[in-house]
PDB file of C-alpha atoms and ligand atoms in Angstrom:
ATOM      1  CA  UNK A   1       0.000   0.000   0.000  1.00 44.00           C
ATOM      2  CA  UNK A   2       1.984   3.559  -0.882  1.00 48.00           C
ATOM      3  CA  UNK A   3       1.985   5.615   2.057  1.00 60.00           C
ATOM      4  CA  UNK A   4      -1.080   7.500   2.935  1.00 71.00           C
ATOM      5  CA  UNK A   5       0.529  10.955   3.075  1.00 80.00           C
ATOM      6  CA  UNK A   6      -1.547  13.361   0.951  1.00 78.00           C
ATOM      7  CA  UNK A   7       1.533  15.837  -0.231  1.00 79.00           C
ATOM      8  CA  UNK A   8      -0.756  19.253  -0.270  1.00 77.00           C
ATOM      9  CA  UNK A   9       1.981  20.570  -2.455  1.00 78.00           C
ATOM     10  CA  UNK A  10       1.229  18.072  -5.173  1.00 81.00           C
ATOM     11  CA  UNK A  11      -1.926  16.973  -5.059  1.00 83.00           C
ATOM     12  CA  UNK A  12      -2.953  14.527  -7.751  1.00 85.00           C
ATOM     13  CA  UNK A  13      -5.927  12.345  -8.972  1.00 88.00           C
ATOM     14  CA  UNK A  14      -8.943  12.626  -6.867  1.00 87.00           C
ATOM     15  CA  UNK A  15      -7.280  14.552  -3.872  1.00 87.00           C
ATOM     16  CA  UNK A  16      -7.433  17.807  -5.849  1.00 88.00           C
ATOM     17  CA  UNK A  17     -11.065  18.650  -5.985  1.00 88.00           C
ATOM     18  CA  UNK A  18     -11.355  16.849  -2.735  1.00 88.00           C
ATOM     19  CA  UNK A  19      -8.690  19.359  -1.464  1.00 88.00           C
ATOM     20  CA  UNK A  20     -10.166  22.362  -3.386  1.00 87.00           C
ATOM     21  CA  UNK A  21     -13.684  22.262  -2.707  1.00 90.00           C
ATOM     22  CA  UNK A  22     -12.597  21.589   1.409  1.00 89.00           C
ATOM     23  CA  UNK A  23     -10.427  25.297   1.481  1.00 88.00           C
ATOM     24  CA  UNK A  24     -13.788  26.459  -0.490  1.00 88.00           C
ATOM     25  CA  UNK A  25     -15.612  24.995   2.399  1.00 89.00           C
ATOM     26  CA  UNK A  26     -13.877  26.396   4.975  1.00 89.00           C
ATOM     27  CA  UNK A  27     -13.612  29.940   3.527  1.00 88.00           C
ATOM     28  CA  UNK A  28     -17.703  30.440   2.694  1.00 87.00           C
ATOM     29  CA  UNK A  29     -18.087  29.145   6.033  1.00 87.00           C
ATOM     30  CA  UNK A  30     -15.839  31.315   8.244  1.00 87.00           C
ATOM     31  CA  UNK A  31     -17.331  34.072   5.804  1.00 86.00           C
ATOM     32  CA  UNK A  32     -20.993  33.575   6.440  1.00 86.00           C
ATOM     33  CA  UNK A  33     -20.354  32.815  10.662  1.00 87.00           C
ATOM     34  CA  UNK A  34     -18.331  35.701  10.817  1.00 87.00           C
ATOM     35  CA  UNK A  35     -20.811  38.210   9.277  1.00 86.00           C
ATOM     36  CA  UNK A  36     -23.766  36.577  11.491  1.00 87.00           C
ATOM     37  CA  UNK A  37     -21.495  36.943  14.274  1.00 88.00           C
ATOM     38  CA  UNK A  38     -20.661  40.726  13.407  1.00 87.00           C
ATOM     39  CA  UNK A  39     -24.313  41.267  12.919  1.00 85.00           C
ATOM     40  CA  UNK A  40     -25.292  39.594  16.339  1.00 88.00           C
ATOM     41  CA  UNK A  41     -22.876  41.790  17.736  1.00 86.00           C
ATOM     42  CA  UNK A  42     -23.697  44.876  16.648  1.00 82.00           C
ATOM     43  CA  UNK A  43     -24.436  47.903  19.327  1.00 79.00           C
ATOM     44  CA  UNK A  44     -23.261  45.135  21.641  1.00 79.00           C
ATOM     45  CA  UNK A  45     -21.892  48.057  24.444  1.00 80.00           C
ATOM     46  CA  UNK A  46     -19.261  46.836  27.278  1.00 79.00           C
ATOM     47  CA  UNK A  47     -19.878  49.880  29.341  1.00 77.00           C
ATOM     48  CA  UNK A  48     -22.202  47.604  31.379  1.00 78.00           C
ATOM     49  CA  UNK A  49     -20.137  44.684  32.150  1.00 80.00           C
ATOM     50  CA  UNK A  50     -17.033  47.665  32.644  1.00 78.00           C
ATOM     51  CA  UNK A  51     -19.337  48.536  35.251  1.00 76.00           C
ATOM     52  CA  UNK A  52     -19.497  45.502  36.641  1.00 77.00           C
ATOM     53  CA  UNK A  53     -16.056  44.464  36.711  1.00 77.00           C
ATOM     54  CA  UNK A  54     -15.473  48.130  38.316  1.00 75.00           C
ATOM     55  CA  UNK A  55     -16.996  47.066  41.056  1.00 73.00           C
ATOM     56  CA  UNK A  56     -16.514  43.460  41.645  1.00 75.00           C
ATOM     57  CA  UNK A  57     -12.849  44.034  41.615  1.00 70.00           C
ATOM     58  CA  UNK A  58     -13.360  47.404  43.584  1.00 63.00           C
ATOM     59  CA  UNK A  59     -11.621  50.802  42.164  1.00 57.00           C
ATOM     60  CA  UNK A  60      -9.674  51.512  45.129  1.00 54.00           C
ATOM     61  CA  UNK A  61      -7.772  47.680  45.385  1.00 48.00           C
ATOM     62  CA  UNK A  62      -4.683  46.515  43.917  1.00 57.00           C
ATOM     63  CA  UNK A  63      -5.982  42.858  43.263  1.00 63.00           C
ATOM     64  CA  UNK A  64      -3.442  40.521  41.275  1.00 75.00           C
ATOM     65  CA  UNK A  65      -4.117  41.016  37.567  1.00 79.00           C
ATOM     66  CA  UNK A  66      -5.281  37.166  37.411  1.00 80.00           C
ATOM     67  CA  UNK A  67      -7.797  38.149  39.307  1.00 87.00           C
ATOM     68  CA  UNK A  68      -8.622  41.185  37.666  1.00 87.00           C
ATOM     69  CA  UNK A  69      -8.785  39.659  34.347  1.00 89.00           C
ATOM     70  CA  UNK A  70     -11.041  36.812  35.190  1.00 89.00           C
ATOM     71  CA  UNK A  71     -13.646  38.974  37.506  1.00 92.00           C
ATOM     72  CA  UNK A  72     -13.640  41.173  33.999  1.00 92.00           C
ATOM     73  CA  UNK A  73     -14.048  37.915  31.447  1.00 94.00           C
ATOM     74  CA  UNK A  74     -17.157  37.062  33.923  1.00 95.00           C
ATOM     75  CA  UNK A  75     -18.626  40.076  33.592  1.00 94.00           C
ATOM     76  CA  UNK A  76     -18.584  40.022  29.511  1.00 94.00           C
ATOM     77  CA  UNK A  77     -19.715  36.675  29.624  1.00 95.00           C
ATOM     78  CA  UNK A  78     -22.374  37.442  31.586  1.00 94.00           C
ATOM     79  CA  UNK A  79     -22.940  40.392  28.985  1.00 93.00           C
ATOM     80  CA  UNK A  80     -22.492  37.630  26.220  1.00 94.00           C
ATOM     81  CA  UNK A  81     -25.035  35.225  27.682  1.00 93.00           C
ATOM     82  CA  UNK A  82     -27.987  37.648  27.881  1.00 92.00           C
ATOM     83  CA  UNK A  83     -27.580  37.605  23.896  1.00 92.00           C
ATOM     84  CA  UNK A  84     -29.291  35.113  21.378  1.00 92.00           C
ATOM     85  CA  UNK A  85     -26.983  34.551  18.701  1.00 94.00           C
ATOM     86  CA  UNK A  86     -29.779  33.764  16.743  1.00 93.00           C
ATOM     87  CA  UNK A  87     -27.786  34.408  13.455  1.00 94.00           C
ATOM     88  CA  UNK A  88     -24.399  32.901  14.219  1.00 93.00           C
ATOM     89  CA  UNK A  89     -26.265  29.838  15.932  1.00 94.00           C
ATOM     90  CA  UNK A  90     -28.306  29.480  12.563  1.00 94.00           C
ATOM     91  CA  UNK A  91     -25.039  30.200  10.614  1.00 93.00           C
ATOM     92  CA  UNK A  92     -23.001  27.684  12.482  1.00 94.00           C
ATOM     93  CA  UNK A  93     -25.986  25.086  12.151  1.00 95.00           C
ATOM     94  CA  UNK A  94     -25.836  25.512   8.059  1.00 93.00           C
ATOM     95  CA  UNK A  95     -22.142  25.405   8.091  1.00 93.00           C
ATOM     96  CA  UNK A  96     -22.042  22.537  10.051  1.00 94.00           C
ATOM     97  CA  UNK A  97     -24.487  20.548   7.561  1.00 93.00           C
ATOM     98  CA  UNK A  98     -22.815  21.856   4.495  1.00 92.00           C
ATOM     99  CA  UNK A  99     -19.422  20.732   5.881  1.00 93.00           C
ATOM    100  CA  UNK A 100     -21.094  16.997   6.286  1.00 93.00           C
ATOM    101  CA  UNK A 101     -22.344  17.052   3.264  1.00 93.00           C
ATOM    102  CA  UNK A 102     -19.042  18.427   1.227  1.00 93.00           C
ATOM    103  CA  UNK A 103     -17.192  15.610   3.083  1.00 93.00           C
ATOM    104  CA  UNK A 104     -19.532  13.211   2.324  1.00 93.00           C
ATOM    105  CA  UNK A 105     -19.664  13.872  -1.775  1.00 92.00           C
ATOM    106  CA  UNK A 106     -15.843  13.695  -1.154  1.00 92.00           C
ATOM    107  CA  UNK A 107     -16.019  10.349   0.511  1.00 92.00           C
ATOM    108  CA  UNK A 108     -18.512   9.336  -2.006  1.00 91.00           C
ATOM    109  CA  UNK A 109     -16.578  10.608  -5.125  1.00 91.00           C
ATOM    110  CA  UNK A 110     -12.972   8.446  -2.873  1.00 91.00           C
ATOM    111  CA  UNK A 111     -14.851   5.460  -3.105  1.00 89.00           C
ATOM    112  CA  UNK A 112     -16.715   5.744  -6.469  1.00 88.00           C
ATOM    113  CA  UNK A 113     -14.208   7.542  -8.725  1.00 84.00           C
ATOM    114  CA  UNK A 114     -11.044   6.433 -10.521  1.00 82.00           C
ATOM    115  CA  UNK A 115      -8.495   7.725  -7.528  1.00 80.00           C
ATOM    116  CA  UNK A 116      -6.274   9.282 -10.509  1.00 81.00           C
ATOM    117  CA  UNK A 117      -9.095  10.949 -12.358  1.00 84.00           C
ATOM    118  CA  UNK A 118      -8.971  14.846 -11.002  1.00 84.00           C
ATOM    119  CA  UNK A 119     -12.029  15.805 -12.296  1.00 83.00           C
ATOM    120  CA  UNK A 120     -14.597  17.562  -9.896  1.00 83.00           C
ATOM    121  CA  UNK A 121     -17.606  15.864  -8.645  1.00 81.00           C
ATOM    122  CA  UNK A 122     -20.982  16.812  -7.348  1.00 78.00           C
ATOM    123  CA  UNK A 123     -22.620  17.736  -4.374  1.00 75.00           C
ATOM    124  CA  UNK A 124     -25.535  15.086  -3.305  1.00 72.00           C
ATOM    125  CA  UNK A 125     -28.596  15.722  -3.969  1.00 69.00           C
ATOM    126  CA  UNK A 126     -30.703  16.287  -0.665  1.00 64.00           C
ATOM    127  CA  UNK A 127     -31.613  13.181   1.205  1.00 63.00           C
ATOM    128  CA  UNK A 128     -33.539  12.188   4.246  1.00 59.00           C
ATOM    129  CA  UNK A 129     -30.997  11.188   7.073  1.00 57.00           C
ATOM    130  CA  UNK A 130     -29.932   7.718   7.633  1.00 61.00           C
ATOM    131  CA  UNK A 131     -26.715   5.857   8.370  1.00 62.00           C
ATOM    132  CA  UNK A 132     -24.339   6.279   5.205  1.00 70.00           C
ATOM    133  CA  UNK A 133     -26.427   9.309   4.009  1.00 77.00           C
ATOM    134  CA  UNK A 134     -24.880  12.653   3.027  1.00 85.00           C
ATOM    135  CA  UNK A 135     -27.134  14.880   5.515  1.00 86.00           C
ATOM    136  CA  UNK A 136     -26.122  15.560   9.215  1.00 90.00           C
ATOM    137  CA  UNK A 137     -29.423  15.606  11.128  1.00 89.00           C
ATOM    138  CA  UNK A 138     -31.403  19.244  12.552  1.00 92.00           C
ATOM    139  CA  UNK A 139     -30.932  17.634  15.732  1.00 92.00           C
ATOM    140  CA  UNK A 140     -26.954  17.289  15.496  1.00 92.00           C
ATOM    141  CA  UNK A 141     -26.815  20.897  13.576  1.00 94.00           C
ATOM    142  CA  UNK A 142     -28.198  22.404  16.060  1.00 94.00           C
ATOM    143  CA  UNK A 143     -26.474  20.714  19.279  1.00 93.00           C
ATOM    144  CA  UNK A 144     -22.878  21.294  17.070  1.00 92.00           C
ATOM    145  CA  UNK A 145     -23.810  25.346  16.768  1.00 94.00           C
ATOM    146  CA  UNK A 146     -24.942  25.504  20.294  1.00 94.00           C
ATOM    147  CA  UNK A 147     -21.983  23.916  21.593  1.00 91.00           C
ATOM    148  CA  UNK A 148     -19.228  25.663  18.943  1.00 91.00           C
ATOM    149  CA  UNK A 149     -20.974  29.081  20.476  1.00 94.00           C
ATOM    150  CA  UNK A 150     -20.491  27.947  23.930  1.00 94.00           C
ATOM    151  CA  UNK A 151     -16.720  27.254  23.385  1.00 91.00           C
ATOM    152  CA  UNK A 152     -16.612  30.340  21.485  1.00 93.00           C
ATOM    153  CA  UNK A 153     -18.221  32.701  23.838  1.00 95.00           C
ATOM    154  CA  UNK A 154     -16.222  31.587  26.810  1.00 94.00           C
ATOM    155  CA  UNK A 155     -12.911  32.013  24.947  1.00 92.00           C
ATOM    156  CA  UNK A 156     -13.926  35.584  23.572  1.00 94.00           C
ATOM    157  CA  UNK A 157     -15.180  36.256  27.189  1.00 96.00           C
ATOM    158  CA  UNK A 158     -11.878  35.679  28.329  1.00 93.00           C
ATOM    159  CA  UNK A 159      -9.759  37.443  25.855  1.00 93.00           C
ATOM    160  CA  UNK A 160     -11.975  40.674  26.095  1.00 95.00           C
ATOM    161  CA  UNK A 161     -11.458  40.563  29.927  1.00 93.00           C
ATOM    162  CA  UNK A 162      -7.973  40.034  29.886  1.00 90.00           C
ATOM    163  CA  UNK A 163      -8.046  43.173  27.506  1.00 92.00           C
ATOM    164  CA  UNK A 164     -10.337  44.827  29.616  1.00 92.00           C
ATOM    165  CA  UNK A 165      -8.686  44.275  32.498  1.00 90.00           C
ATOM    166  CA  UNK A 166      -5.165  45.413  30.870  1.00 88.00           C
ATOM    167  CA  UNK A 167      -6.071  48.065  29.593  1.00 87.00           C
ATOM    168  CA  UNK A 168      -5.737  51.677  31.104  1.00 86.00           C
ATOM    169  CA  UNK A 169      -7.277  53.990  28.483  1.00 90.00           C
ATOM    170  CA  UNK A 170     -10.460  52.497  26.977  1.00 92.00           C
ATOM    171  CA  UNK A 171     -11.724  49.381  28.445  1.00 91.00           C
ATOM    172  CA  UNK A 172     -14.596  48.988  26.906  1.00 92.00           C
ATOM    173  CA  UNK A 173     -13.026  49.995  23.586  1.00 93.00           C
ATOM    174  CA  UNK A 174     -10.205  47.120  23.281  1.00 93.00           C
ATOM    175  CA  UNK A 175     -12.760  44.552  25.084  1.00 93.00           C
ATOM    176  CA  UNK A 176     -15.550  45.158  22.320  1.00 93.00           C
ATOM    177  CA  UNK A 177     -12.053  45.304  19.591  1.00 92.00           C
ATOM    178  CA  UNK A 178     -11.524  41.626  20.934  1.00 91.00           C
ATOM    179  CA  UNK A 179     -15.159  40.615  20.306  1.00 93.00           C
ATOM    180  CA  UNK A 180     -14.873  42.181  16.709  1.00 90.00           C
ATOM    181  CA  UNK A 181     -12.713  40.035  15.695  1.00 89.00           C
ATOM    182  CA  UNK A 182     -14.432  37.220  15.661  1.00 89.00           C
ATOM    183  CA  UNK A 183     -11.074  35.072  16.153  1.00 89.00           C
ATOM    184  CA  UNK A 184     -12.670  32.663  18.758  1.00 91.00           C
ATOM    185  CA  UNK A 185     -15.282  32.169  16.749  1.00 91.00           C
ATOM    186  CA  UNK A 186     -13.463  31.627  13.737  1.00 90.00           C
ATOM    187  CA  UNK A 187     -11.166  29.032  15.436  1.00 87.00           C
ATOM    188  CA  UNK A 188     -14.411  26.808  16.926  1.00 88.00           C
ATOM    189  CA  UNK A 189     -16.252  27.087  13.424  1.00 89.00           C
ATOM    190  CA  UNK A 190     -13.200  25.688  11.957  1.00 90.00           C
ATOM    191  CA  UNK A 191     -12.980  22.444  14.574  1.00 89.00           C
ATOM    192  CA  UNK A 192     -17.095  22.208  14.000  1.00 91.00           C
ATOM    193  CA  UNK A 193     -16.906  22.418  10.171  1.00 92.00           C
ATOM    194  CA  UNK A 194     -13.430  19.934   9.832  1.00 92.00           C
ATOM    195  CA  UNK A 195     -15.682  17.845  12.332  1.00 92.00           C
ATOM    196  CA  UNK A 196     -19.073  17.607  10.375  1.00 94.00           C
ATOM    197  CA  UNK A 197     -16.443  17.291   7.372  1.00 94.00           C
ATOM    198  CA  UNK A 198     -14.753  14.209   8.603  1.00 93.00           C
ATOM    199  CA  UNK A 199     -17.829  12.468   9.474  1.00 92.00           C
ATOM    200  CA  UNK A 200     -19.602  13.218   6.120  1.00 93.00           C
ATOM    201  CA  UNK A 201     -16.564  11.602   4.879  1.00 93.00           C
ATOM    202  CA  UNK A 202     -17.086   8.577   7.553  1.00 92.00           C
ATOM    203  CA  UNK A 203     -20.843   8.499   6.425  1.00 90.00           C
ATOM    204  CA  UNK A 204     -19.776   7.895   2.798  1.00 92.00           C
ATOM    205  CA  UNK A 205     -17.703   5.259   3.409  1.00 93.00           C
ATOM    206  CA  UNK A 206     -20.040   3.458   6.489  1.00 90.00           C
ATOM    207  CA  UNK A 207     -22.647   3.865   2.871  1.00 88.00           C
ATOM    208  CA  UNK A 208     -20.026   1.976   0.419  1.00 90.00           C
ATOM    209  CA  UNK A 209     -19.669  -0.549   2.884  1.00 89.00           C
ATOM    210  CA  UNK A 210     -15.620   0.240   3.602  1.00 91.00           C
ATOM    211  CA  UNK A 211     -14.234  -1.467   6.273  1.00 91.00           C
ATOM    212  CA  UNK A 212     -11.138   0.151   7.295  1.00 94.00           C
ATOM    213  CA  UNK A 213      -9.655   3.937   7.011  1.00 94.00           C
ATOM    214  CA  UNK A 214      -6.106   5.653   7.386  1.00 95.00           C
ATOM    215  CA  UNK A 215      -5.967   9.244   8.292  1.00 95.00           C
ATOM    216  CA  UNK A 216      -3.905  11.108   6.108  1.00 93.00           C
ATOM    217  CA  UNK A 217      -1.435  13.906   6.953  1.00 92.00           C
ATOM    218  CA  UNK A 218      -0.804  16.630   4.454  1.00 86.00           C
ATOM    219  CA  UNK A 219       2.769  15.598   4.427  1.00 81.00           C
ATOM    220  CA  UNK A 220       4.940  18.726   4.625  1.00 83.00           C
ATOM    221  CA  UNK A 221       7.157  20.191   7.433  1.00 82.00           C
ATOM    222  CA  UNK A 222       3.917  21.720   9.489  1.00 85.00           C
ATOM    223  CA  UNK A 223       1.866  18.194  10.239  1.00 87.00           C
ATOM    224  CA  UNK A 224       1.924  17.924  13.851  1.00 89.00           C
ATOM    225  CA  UNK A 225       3.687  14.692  16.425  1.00 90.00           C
ATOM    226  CA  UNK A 226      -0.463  14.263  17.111  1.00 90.00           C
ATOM    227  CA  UNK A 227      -1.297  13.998  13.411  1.00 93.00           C
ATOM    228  CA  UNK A 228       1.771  11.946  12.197  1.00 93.00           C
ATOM    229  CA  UNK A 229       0.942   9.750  15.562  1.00 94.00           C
ATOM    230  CA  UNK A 230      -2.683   9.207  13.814  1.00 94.00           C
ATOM    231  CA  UNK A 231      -1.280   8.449  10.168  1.00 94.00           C
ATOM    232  CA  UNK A 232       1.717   5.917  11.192  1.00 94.00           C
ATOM    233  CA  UNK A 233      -1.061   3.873  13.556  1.00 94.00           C
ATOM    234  CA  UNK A 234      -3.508   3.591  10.358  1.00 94.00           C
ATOM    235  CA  UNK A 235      -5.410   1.459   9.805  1.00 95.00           C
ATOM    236  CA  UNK A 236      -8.430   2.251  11.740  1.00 95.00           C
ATOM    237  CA  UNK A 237     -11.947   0.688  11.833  1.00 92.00           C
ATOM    238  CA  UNK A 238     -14.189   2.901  10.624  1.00 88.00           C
ATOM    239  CA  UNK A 239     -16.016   3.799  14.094  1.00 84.00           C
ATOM    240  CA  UNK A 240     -12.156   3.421  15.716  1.00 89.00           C
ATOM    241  CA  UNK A 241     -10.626   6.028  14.013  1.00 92.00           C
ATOM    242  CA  UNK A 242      -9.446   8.923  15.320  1.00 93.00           C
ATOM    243  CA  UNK A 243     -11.789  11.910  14.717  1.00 89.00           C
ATOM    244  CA  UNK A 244     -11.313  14.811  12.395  1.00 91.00           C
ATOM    245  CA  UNK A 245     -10.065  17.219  13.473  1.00 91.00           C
ATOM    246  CA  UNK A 246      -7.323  16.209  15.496  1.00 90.00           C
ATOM    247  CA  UNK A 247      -6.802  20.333  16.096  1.00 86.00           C
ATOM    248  CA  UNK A 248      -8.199  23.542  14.847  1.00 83.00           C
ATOM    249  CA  UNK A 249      -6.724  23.993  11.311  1.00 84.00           C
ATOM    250  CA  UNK A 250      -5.617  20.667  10.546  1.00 89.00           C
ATOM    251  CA  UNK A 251      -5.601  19.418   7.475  1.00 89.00           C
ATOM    252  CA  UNK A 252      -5.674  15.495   7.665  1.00 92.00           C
ATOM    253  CA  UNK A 253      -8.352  13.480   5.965  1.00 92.00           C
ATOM    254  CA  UNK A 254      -9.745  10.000   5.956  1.00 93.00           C
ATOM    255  CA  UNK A 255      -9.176   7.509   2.959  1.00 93.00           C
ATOM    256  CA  UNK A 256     -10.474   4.263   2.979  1.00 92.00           C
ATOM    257  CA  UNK A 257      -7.709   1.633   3.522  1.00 90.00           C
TER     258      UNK A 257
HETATM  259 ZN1  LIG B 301      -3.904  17.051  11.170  1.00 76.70          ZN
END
């Protein structure tokens, strides 16, 4: 069997529109979670939760800046919580099913294409769910964006305070800055979207009746000990395998063995 290493630098055969359509993936995504995101955001105002750090941490005291920083990421998550997130939950719930469904065409096309014919495939046509089907269930949309939001919160929470907390001139200024950037965000919605990616892929080849899987690096100097750990213990059982990803931005994929 060659060695599973994908070499992103030279792709060939069927790993170049899987590869293509994936960064495609991942860049309407981040695109479309980060606007909702912006747009939940807007008018958001951290004078409030300013306020409240003020005086939980007291004006007058010297406390340790630890503590400073994490009485001021409570009080933004508390200003965070009181939010919906109606459109970056909804965002984050279509992402989530799109990914699943990209990596499940790309699974498909793996299994059902010449491996050295490059040309693109095409998306699956919508289906009801079942096991092997290219559709991630409402149910598991909808628990993914509700948790990705909860990681992403927290972490923005506590980047704004530490900002808040550091920051002499304009508190409220460099916390909402933080929150702007949607870089918390952008980091769980990548995890969630390689995630519903990788088991699209899993769901295509659980459909084709595969029995085994490698995980496959994208063989240049940046694949991580964790990643190269996953690709020299290949193969996997299909339900045994390490899930995708193995860290935000990596690049590994499945292939059946
Ligand atoms: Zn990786």
């Amino acid at each position: 069997m060659p060695s599973p290493t994908i070499n992103l630098a030279d792709v060939k055969g069927i790993w170049r529109p899987v590869y293509a359509r994936r960064q495609a993936l991942h860049a309407t995504a981040d695109a479309i979670i980060l606007a909702a995101w912006r747009a939940d955001l807007h008018g958001i105002g951290l004078a409030p939760a300013v306020a409240a750090w003020r005086q939980a941490t007291g004006e007058t005291v010297d406390p340790a800046t630890q503590r400073r920083r994490q009485a001021a990421a409570a009080a933004v998550l508390g200003t965070l919580s009181a939010r919906s997130w109606r459109r970056t939950r909804a965002a984050l719930a279509l992402a989530a099913k799109r990914a699943h469904r990209a990596g499940w065409a790309a699974g498909h096309a793996i299994v059902t294409q010449d491996n050295a014919d490059d040309t693109d495939f095409e998306e699956p046509a919508d289906s009801p769910y079942r096991i092997g089907s290219p559709d991630m269930t409402d149910h598991t949309a909808d628990a993914t964006a509700a948790s990705v939001l909860t990681a992403a919160l927290r972490a923005g929470a506590n980047r704004a305070g530490r900002a808040m907390a550091d920051s002499e001139e304009d508190p409220e200024g460099e916390a909402e800055g933080i929150l702007g950037d949607g870089l918390d965000l952008e980091l769980a919605s990548d995890v969630a979207v390689s995630a519903a990616y990788g088991a699209g892929m899993l769901s295509a080849y659980l459909g084709a009746g595969a029995q085994a899987v490698v995980w496959m690096t994208a063989g240049d100097a940046r694949v991580c000990n964790l990643c190269q750990d996953n690709e020299t213990d290949s193969p996997y059982s299909l339900l045994g395998a390490p899930s995708l990803p193995a860290h935000a931005r990596c690049r590994c994929c499945l292939a059946p063995a």
